[in-house]
mmCIF file of C-alpha atoms in Angstrom:
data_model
loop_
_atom_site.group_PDB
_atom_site.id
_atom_site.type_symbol
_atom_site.label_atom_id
_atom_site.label_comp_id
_atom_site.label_asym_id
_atom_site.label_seq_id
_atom_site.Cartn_x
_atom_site.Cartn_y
_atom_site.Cartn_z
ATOM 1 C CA UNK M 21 -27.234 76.017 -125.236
ATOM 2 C CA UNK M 22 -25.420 74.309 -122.336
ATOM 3 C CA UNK M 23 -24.291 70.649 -122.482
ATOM 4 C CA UNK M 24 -25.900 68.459 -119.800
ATOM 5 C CA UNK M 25 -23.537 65.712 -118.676
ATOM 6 C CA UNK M 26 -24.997 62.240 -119.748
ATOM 7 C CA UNK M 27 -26.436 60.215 -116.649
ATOM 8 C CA UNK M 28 -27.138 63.607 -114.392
ATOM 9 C CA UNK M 29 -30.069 63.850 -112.927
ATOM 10 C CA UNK M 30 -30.380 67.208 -114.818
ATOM 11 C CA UNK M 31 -30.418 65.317 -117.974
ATOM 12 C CA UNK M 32 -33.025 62.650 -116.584
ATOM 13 C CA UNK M 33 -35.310 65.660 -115.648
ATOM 14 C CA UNK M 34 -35.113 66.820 -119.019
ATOM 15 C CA UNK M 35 -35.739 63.390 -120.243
ATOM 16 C CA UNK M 36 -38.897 63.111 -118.200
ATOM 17 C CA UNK M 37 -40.314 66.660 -118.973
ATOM 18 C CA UNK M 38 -39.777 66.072 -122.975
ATOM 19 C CA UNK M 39 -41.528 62.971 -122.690
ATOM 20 C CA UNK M 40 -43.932 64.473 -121.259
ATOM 21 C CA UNK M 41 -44.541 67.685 -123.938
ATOM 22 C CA UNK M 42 -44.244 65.885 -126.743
ATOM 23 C CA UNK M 43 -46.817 63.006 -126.120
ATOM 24 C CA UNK M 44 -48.874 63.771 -128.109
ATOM 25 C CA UNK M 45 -46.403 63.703 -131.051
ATOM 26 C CA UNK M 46 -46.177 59.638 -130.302
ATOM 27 C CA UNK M 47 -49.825 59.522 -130.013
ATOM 28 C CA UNK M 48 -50.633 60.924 -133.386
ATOM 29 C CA UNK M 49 -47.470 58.770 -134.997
ATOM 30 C CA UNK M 50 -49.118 55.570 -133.764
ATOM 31 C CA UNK M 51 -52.496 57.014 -134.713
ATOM 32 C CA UNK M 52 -51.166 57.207 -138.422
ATOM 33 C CA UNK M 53 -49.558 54.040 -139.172
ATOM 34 C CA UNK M 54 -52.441 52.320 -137.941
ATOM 35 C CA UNK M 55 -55.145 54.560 -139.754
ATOM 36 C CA UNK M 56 -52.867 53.511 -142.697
ATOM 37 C CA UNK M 57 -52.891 49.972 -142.080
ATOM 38 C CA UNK M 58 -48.865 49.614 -141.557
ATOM 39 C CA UNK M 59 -49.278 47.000 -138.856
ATOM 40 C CA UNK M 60 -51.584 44.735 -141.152
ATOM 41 C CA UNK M 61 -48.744 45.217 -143.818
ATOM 42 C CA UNK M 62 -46.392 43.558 -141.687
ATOM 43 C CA UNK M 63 -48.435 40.754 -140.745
ATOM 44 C CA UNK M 64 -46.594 38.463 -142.830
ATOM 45 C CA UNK M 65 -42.932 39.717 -141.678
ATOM 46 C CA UNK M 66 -40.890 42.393 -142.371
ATOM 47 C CA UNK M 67 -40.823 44.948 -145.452
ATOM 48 C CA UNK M 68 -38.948 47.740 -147.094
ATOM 49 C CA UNK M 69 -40.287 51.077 -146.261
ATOM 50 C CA UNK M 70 -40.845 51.499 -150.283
ATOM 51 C CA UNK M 71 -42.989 48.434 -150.368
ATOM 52 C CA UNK M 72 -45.375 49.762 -147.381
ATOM 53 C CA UNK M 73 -45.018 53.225 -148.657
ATOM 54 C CA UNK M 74 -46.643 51.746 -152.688
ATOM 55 C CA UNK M 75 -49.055 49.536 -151.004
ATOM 56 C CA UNK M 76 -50.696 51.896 -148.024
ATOM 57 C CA UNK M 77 -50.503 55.044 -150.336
ATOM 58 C CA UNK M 78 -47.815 56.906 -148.354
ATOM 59 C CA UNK M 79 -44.687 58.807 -148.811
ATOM 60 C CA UNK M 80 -41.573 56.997 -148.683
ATOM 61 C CA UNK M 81 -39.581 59.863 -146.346
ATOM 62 C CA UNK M 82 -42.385 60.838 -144.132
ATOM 63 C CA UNK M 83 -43.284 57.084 -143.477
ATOM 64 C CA UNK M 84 -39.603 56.097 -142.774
ATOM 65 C CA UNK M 85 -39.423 58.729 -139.982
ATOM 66 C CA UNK M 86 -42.484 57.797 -138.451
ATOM 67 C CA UNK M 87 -41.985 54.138 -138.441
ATOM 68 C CA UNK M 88 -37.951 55.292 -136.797
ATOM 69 C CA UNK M 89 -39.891 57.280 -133.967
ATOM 70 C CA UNK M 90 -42.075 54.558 -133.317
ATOM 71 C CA UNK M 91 -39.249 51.777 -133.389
ATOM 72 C CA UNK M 92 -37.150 54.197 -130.551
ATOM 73 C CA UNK M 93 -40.880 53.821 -128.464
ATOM 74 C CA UNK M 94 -40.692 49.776 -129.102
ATOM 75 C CA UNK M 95 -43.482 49.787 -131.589
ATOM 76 C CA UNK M 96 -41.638 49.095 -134.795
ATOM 77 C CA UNK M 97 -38.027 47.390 -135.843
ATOM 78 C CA UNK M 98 -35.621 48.730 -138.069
ATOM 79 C CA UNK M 99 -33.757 46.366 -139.907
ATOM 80 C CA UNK M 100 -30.594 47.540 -142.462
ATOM 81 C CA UNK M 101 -31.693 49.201 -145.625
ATOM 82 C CA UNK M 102 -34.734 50.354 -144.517
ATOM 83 C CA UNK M 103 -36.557 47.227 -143.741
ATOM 84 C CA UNK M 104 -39.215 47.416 -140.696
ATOM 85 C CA UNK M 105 -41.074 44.409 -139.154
ATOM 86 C CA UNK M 106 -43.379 44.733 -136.135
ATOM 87 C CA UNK M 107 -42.461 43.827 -132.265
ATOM 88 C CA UNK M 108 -44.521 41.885 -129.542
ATOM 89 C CA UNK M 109 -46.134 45.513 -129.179
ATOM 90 C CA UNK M 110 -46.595 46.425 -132.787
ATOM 91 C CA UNK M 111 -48.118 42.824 -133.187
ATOM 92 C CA UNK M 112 -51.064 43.596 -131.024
ATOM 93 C CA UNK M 113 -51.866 46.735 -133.615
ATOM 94 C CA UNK M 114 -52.392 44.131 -136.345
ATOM 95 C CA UNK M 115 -56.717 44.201 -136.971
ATOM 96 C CA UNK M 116 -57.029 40.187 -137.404
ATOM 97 C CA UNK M 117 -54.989 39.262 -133.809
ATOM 98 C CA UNK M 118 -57.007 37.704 -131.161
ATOM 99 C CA UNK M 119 -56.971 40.883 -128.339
ATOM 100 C CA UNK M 120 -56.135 43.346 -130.910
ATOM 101 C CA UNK M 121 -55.397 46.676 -129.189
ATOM 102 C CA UNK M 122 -56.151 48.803 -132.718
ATOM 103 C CA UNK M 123 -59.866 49.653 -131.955
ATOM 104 C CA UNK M 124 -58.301 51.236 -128.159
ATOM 105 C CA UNK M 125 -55.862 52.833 -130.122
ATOM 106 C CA UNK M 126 -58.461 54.696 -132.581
ATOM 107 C CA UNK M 127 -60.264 55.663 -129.574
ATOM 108 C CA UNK M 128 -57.675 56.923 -127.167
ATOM 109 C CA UNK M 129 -56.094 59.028 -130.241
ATOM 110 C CA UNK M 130 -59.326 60.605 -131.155
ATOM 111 C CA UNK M 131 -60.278 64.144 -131.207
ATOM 112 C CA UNK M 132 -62.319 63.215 -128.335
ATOM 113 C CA UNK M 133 -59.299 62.761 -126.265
ATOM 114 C CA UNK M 134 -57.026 65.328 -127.613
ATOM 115 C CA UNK M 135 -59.972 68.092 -127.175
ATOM 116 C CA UNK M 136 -61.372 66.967 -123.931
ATOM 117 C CA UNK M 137 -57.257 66.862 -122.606
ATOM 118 C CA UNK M 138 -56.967 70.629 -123.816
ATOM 119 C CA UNK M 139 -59.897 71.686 -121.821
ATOM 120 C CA UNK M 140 -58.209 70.374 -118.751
ATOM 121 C CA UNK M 141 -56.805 73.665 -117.530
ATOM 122 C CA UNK M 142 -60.838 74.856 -117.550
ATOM 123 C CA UNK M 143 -61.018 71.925 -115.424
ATOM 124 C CA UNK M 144 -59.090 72.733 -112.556
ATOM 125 C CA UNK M 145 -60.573 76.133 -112.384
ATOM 126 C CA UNK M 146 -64.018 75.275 -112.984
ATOM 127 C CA UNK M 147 -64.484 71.801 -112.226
ATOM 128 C CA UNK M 148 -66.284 71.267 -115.870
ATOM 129 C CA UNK M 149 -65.115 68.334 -117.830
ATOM 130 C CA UNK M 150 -62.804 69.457 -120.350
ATOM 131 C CA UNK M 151 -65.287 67.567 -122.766
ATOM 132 C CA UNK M 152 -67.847 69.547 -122.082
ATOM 133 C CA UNK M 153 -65.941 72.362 -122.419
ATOM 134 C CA UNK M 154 -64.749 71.394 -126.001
ATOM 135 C CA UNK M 155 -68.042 70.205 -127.412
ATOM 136 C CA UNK M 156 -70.999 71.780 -125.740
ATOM 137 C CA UNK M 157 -72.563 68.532 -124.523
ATOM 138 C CA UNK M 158 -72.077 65.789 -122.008
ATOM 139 C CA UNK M 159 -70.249 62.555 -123.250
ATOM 140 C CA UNK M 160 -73.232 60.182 -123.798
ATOM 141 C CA UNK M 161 -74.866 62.400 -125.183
ATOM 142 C CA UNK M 162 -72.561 62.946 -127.584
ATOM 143 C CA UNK M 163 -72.290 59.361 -128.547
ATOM 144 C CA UNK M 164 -75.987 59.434 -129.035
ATOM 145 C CA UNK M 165 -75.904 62.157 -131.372
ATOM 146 C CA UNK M 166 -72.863 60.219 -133.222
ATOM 147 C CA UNK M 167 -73.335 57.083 -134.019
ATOM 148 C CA UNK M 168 -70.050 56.715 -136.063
ATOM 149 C CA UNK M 169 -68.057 57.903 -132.891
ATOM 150 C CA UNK M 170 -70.100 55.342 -130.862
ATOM 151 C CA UNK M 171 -69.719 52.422 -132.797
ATOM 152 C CA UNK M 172 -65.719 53.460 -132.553
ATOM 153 C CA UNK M 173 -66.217 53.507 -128.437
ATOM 154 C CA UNK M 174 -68.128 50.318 -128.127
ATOM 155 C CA UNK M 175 -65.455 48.610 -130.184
ATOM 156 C CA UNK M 176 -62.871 50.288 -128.125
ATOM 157 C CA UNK M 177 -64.600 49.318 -125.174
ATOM 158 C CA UNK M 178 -65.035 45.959 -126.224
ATOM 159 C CA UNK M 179 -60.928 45.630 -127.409
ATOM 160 C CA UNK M 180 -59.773 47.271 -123.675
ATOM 161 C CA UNK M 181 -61.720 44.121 -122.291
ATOM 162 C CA UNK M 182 -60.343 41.824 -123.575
ATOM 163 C CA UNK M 183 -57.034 43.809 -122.378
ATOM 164 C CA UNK M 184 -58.290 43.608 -118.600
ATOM 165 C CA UNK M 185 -58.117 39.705 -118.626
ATOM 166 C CA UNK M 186 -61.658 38.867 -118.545
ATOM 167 C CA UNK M 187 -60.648 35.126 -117.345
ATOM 168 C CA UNK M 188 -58.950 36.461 -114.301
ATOM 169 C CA UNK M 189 -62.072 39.011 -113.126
ATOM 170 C CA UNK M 190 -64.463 36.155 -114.007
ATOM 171 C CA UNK M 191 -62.562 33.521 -111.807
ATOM 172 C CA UNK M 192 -62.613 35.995 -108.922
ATOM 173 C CA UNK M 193 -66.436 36.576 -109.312
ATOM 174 C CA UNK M 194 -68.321 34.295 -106.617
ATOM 175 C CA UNK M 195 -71.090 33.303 -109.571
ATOM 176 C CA UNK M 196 -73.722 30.689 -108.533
ATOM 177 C CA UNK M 197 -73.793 27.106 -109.982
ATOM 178 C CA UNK M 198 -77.131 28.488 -111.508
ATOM 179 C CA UNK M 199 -79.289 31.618 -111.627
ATOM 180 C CA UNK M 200 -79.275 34.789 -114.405
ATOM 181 C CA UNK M 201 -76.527 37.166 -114.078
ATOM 182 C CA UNK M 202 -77.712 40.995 -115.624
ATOM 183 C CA UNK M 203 -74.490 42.513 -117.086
ATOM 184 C CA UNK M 204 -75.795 46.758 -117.087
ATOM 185 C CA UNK M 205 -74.334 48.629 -119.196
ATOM 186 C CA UNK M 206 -72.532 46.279 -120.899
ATOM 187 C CA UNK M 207 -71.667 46.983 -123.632
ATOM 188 C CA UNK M 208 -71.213 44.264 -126.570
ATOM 189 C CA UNK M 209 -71.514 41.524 -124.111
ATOM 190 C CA UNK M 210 -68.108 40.746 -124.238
ATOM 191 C CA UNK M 211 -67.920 40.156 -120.123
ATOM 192 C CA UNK M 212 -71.486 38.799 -120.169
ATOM 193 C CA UNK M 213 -70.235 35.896 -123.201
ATOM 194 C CA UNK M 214 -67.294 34.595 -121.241
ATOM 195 C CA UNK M 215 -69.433 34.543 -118.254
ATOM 196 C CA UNK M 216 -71.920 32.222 -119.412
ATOM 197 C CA UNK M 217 -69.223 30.208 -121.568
ATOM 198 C CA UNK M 218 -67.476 29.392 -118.218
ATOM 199 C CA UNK M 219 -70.383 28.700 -115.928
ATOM 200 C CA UNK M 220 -73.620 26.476 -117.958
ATOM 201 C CA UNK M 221 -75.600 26.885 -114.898
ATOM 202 C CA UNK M 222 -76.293 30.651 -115.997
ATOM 203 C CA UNK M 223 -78.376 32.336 -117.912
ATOM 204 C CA UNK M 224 -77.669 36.281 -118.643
ATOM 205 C CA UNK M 225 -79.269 39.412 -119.746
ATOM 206 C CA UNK M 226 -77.303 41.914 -121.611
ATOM 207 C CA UNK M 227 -78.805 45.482 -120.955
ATOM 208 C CA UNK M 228 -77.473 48.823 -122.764
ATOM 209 C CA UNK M 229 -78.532 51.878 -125.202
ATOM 210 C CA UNK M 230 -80.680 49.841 -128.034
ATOM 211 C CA UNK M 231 -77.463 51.066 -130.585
ATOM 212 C CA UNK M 232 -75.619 49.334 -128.513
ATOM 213 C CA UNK M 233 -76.435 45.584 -127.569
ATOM 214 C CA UNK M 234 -77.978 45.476 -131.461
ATOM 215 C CA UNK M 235 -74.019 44.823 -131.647
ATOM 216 C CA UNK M 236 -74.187 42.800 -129.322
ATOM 217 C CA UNK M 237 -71.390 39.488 -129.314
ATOM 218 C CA UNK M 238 -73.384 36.913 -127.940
ATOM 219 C CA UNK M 239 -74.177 34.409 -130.602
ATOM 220 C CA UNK M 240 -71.978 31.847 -130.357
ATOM 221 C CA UNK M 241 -73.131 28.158 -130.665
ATOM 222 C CA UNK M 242 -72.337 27.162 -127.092
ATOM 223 C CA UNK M 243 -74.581 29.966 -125.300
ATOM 224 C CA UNK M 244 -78.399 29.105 -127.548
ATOM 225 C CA UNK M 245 -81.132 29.680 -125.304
ATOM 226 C CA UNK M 246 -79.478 31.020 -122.702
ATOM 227 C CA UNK M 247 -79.100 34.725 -123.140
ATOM 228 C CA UNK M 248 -81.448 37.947 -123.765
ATOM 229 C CA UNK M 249 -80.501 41.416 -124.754
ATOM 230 C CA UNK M 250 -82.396 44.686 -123.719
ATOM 231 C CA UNK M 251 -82.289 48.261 -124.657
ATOM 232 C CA UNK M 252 -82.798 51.010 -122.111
ATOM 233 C CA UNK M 253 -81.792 53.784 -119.902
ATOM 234 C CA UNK M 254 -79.867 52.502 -116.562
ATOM 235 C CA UNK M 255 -81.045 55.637 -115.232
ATOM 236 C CA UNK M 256 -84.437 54.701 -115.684
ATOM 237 C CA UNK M 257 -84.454 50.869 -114.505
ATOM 238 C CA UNK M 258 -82.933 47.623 -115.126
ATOM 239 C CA UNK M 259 -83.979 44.032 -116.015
ATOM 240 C CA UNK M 260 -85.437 42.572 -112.907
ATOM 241 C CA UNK M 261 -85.198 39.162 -111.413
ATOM 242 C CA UNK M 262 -80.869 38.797 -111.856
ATOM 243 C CA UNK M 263 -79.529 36.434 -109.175
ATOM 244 C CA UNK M 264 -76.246 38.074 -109.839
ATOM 245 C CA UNK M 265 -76.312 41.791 -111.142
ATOM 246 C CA UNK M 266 -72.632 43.017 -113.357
ATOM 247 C CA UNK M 267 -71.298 46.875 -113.324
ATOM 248 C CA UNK M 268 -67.603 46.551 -115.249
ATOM 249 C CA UNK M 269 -66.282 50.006 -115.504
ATOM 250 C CA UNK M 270 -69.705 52.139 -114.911
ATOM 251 C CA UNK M 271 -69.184 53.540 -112.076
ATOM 252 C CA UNK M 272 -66.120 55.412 -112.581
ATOM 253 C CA UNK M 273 -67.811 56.993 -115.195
ATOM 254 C CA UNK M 274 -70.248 58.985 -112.768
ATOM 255 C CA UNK M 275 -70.336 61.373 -109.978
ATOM 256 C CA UNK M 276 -71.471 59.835 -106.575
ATOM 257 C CA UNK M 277 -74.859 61.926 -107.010
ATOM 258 C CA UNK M 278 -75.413 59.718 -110.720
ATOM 259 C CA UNK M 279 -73.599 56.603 -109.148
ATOM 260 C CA UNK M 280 -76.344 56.905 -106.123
ATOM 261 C CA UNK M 281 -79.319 56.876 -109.033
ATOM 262 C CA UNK M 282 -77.754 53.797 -111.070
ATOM 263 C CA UNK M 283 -77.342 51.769 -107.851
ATOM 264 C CA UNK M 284 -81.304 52.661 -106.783
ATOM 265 C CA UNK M 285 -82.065 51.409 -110.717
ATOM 266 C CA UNK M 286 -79.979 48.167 -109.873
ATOM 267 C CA UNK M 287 -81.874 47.916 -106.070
ATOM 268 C CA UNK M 288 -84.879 48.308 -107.530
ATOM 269 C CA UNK M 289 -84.589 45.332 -109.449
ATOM 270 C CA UNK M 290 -83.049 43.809 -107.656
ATOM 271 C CA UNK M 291 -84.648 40.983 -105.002
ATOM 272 C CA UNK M 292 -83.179 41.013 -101.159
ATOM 273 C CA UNK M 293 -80.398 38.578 -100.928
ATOM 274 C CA UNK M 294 -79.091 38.660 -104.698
ATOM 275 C CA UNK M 295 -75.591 39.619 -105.730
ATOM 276 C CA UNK M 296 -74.049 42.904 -106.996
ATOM 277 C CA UNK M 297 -70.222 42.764 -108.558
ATOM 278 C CA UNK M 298 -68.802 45.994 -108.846
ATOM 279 C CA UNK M 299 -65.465 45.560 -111.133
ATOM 280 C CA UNK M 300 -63.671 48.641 -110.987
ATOM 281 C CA UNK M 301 -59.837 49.873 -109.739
ATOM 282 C CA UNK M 302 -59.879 50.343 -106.571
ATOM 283 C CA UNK M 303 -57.173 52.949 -105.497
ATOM 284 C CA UNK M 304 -54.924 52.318 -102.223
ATOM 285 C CA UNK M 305 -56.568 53.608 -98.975
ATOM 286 C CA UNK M 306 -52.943 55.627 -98.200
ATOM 287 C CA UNK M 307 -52.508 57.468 -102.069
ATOM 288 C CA UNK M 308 -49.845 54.770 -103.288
ATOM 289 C CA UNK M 309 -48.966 54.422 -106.707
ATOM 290 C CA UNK M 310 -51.396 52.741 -108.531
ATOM 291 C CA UNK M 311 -52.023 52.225 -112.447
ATOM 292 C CA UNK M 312 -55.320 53.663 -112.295
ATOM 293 C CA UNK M 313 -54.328 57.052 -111.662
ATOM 294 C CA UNK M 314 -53.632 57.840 -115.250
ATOM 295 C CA UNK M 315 -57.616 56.984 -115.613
ATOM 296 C CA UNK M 316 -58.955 58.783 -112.607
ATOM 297 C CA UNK M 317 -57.477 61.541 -114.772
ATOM 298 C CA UNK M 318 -59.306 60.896 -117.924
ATOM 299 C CA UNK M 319 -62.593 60.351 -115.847
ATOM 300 C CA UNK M 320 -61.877 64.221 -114.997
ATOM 301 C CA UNK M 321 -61.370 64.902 -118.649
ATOM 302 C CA UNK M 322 -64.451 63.107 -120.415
ATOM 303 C CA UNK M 323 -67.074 63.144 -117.393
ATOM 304 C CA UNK M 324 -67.827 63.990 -113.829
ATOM 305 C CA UNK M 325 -66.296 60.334 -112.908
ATOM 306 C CA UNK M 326 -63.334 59.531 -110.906
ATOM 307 C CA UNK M 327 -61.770 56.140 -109.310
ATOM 308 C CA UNK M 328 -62.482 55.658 -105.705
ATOM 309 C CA UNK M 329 -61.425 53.841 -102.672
ATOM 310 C CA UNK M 330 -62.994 50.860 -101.340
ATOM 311 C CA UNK M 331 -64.261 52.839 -98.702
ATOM 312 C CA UNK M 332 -65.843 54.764 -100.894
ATOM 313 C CA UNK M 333 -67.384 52.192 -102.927
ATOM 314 C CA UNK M 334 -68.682 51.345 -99.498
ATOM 315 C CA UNK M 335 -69.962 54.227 -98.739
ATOM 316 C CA UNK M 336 -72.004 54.269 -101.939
ATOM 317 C CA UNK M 337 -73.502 50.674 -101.626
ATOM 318 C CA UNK M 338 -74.286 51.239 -98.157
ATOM 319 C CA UNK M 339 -76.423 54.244 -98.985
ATOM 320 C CA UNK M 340 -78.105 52.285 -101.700
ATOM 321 C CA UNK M 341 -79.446 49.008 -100.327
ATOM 322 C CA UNK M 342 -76.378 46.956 -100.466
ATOM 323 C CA UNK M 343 -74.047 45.626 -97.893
ATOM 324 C CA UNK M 344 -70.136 45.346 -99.251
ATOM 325 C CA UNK M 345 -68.576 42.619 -97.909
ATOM 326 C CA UNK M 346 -65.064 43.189 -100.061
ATOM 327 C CA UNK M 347 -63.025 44.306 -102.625
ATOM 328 C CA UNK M 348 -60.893 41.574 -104.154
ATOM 329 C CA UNK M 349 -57.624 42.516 -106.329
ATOM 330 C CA UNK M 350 -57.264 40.821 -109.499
ATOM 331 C CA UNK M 351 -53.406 40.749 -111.775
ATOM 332 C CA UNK M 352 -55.035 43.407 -113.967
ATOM 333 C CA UNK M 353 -56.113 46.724 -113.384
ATOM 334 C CA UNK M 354 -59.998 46.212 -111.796
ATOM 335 C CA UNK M 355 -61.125 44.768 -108.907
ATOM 336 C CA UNK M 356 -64.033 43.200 -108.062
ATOM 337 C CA UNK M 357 -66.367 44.769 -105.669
ATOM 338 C CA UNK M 358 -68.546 41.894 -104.009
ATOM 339 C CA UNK M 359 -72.044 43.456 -102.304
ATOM 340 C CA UNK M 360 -75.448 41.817 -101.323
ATOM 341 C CA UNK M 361 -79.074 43.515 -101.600
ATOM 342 C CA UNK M 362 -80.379 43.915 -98.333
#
């Protein structure tokens, strides 16, 4: 086998492509130490690879090289003798952390992924979500079906949240001194909690699939009297009467047709005049680099979603009853989408 020079750009275009191939080899690494509880181990500080090896019911050898991989990735860090301890990064896998990134983890390493990613190449010849492809149903359907895989999502859900920054999205919200905001499809509440924690004016309404708002995360002290949850369909109707209606990362779930049908459920409900926030990426108008490309690609894998434009999004709202009046970047990923009923 040749020799590429270090530092050519042959050898950085090898770099690259390897990276690439072998993702999913770093994937199912960090998938295993955390399924064996290796970041919890080393909450405390660092420890020999025999001691985590004896206490999560591993194999000395296999665990060392795992733990190696993952400290060349940042994850992990070797000490002499075999001694690992956790980084700013590994910290964040650790269960009991506020903002723990280990239920997003268990979800974006799931078979769910891995299967749905290997049906892309159906994808781009048939247009069919490479999750359909792989398991014969649509995705919420699925999670219906599978409780066990659901409760896994909504915690994931919840845990990439908390990720997004929900103090930044919520200070760029334009919420009224007073009124009920209706957070659809929202999940655990998450959004919907920190919402009414910053602004005692409000009043909310959490609305999702029964399963899921029974989970909901709304009983806290502070909020007593000043919050409802609601099981239903968004496809067949909302919770009417919001001042301020919620949609956190719905939308890119759906194709414009669905998208078109859960803004008519949220027009329906909702009175001329009141408030829809739409917080979703929002790509660049001219196809510049923008961190929600990776997910417009796993919209494509899991559903008939994709990110859009804010052109698009107004394109949408204006055929449903609203009038956009702007998109407004936030330090994280989303953006919030600010639209009236009209």
């Amino acid at each position: 086998m040749a020799t590429i020079p270090a530092g050519s750009g042959e050898h950085r275009s090898s770099t690259v492509l390897y990276d690439l191939m072998f993702g999913h080899v770093y994937a199912s690494a960090l998938r295993a130490v955390v399924d064996h509880g290796i970041p919890d181990l080393l909450g405390e500080g660092p420890r020999a690879v025999e001691e985590l090896a004896e206490r999560s019911g591993t194999r000395v050898g296999p665990l060392r090289r795992v733990l190696r991989l993952l400290s060349e990735r940042g994850v992990f860090r070797e000490s002499a003798g075999g001694v690992f301890g956790l980084t700013d990064v590994g910290e964040a896998l650790r269960a009991d952390v506020p903002g723990s990134h280990r239920a997003a983890v268990l979800w974006g390493t799931d078979e769910v992924f891995r299967r749905s990613a290997e049906g892309l190449g159906e994808t781009l010849r048939t247009g069919r979500a490479g999750f359909e492809a792989a398991f014969g149903t649509g995705f919420f359907a699925y999670l219906a079906a599978t409780p066990e895989k659901g409760r896994v999502f909504d915690a994931a859900m919840t845990s990439l949240a908390a990720q997004y920054g929900n103090d930044e999205l919520i200070r760029e919200c334009p919420f009224p001194g007073t009124g009920t905001v209706v957070d659809v499809a929202g999940g655990q509440g998450g959004l919907l909690r920190d919402v009414l924690l910053r602004h005692p004016g409000l009043d909310g309404v959490l609305f999702d699939r029964p399963g899921t708002v029974e989970r909901h995360l709304l009983d806290v002290d502070e909020l007593k009297g000043r919050w409802r949850v609601e099981g239903g369909d968004v496809f067949d109707g909302v919770p009417p009467g919001g001042d301020v209606y919620l949609l956190k990362n719905i939308l890119h779930n759906w194709s414009d047709e669905d998208c078109l049908r859960i803004l008519g459920s949220v027009r329906r409900a909702a009175a001329p005049g009141s408030r829809l926030l739409v917080i979703d990426a929002v790509l660049p108008e001219d196809g510049s680099p923008h961190p929600a490309v990776g997910m417009d690609t796993v919209m494509l894998m899991l559903f008939e979603g994709r990110e859009r434009t804010a052109t698009e999004f107004e394109g949408l709202l204006g055929r449903s009853g609203f009038r956009m009046s702007g998109a407004v970047p936030t330090t994280t990923l989303l953006s919030v989408v600010v639209a009236e009923a009209v």
